[in-house]
Coordinates of C-alpha atoms in Angstrom, one line a residue:
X148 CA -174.8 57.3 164.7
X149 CA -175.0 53.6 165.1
X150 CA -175.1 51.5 161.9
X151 CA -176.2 48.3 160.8
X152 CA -175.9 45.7 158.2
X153 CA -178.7 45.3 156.0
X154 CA -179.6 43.3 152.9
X155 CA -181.7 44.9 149.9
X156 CA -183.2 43.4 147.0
X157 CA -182.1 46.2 144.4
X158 CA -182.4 46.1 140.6
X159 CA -178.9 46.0 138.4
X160 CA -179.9 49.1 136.7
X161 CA -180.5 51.0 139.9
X162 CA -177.5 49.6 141.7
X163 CA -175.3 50.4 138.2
X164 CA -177.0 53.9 138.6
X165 CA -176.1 54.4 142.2
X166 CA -172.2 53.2 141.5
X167 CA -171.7 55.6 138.9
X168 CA -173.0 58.5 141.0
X169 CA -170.8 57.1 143.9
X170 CA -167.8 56.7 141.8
X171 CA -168.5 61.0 140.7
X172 CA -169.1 62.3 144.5
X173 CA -165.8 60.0 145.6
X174 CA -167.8 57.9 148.1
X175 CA -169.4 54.3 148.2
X176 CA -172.6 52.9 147.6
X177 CA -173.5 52.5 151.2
X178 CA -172.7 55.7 151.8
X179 CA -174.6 57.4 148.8
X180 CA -177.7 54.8 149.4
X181 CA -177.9 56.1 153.3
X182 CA -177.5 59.1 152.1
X183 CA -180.1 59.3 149.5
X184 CA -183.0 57.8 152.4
X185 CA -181.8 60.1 154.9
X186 CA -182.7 63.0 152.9
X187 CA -185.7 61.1 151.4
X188 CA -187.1 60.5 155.2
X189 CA -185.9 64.3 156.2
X190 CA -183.3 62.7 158.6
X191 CA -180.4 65.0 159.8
X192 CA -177.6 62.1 159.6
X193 CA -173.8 63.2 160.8
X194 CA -172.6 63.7 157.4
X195 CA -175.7 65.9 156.2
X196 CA -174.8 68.2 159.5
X197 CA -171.2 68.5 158.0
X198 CA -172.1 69.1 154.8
X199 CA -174.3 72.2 155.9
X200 CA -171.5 73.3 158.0
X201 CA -168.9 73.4 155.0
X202 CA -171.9 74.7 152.5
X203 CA -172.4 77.7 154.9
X204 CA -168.9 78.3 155.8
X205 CA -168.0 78.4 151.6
X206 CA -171.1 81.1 151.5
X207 CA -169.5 83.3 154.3
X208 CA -166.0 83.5 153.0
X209 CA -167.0 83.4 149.2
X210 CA -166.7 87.5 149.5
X211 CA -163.7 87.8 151.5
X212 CA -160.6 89.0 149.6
X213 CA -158.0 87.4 151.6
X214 CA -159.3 84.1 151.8
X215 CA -160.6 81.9 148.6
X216 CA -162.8 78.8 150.1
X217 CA -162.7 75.3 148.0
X218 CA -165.8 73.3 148.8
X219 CA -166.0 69.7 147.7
X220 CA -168.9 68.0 148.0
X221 CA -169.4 64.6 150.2
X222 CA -166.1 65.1 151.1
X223 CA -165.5 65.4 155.1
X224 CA -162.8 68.7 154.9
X225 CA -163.3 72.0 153.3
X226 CA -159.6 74.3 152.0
X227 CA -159.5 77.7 152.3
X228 CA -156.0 79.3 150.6
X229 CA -154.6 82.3 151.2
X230 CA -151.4 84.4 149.9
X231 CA -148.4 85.5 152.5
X232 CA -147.3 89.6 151.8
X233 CA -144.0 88.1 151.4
X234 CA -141.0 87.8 148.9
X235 CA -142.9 85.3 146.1
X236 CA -146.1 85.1 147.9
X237 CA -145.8 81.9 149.1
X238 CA -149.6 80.2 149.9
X239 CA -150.9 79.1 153.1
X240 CA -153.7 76.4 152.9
X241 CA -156.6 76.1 155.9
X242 CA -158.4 73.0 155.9
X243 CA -160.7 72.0 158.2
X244 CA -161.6 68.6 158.7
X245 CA -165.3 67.6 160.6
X246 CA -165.2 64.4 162.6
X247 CA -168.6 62.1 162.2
X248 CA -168.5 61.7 166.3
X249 CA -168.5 64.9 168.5
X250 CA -168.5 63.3 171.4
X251 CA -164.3 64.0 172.1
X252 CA -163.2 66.9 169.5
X253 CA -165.3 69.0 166.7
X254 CA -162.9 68.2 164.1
X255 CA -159.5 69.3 163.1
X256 CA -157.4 72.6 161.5
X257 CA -154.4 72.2 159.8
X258 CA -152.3 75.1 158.3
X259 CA -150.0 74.1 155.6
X260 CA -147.2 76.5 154.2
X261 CA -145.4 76.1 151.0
X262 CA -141.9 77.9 150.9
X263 CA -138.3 77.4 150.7
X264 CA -137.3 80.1 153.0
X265 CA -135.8 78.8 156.2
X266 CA -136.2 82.7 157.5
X267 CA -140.1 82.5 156.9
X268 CA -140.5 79.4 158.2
X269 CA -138.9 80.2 161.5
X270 CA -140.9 83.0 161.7
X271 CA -144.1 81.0 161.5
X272 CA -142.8 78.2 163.8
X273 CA -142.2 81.4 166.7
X274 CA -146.2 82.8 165.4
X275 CA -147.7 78.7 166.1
X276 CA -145.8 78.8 169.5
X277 CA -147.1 82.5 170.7
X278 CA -150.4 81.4 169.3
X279 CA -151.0 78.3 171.5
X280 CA -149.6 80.1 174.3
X281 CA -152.3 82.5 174.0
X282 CA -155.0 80.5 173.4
X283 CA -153.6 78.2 176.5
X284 CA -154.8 81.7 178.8
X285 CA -157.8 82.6 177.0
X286 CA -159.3 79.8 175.1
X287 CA -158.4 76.0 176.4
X288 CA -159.8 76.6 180.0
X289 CA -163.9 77.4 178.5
X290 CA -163.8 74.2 176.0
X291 CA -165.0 70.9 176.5
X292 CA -161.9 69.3 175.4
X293 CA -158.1 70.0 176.0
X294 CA -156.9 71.3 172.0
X295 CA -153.6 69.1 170.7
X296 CA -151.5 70.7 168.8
X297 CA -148.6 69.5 166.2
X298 CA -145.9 71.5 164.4
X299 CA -144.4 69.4 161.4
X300 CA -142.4 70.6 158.9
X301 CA -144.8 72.7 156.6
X302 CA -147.9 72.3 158.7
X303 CA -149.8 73.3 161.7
X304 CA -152.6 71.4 163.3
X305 CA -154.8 72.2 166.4
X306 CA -157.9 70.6 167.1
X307 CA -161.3 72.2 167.3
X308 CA -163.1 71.9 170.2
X309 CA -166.4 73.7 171.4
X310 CA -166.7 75.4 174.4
X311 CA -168.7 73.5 177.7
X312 CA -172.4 74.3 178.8
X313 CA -173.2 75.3 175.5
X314 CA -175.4 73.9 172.3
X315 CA -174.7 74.7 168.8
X316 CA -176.5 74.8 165.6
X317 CA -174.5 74.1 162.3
X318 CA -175.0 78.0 161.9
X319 CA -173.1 78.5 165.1
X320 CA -170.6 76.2 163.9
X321 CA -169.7 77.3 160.2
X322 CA -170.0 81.0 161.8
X323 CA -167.0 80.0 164.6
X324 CA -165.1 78.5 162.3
X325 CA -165.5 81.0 159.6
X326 CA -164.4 83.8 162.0
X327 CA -162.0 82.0 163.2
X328 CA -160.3 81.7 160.3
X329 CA -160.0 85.0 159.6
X330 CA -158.9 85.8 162.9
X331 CA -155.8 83.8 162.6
X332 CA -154.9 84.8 158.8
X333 CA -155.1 88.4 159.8
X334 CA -152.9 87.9 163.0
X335 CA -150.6 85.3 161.6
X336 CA -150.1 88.2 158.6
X337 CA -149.4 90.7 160.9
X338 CA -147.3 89.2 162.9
X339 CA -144.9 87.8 159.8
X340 CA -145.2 91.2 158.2
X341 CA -143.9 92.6 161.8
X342 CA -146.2 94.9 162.0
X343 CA -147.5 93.4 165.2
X344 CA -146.0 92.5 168.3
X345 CA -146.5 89.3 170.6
X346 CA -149.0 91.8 172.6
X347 CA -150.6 93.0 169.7
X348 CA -151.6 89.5 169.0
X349 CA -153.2 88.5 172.6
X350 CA -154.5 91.8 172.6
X351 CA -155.8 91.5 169.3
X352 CA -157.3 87.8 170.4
X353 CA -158.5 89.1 173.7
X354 CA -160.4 91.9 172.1
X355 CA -162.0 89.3 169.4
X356 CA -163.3 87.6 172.4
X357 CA -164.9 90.4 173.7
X358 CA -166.8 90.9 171.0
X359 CA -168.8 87.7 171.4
X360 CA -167.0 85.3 168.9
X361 CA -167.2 81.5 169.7
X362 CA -164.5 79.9 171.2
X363 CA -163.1 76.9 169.2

């Protein structure tokens, strides 16, 4: 959404007002004031659609016992933590991060991993490499965008795309994304605990597929 520079006549007291409430949501008075109109005039701005997106996701993970969303508001990511079966249950942090402009990629998820154990971390480096290899087959060839992945040291990112010839409601979204996430704990568990094979996991992807969940 294009924007423009204005100039207002506003009072001290109101601007004062507005700072302090900026200052408390960690944004700027720009932002809050075009905020505060847009939902004054009923307008669905880029940030309000985010917002809904990470409000709905929080409310469809809130009751799921292997993942504990964190929602902060105005802010453009949401975290979602879970705990590894593994020797001092080392945490693994989702957070997904909405772009204001959909026009190339959705928005972004990064996995980061907190633990000192070379063995666990090699193990996750060979799950990141089987899981893009999968998703290269099944997934990448339905989106509108290629997805780019990065393996650092401690983290995992792939872009989220959406898939082509298709138009989604922040409903659709939050649900993707939701189930998503829970596909990729579960399988990323599984495949660290070694109780599930290479296979398992494409077939285990491929069968998530068939059940009608969104492509990201």
């Amino acid at each position: 959404m294009k924007k423009t520079l204005y100039s207002l006549m506003l009072s001290d007291d109101v601007v004062r007002a507005v700072d302090e409430m900026a200052h408390r949501l960690g944004t700027n008075r720009s932002a809050l004031v075009n905020q505060i109109l847009a939902e004054y005039v009923d307008m669905e701005t880029p940030e309000r659609q985010i917002q809904d997106i990470f409000r709905q996701i929080g409310e469809l993970l809130v009751s799921d016992r292997e993942l504990v969303p964190f929602v902060t508001p105005n802010a453009n990511s949401i975290s979602v933590k879970s705990s590894l079966q593994y020797r001092y249950r080392p945490t693994v942090k989702y957070s997904v991060e909405l772009y204001r402009n959909w026009e190339s990629a959705l928005g972004e998820l990064s996995v980061v991993f907190r633990t000192q154990s070379q063995e666990l971390l090699d193990a996750m480096a060979d799950f990141f490499r089987l899981w893009k290899q999968v998703e290269d087959e099944l997934v990448a060839p339905y989106l509108r965008q290629p997805i780019e992945y990065a393996l650092y040291a401690g983290r995992f990112t792939r872009t989220i795309s959406l898939a082509a010839g298709r138009n989604y409601t922040t409903g659709d979204i939050a649900g993707a994304i939701s189930a998503y996430v829970r596909l990729f704990d579960r399988l990323m568990k599984g495949y660290l605990a070694r109780t599930m094979t290479g296979q398992e996991v494409y077939n285990e992807y491929l069968r998530w597929l068939h059940e009608g969940n969104t492509i990201l």
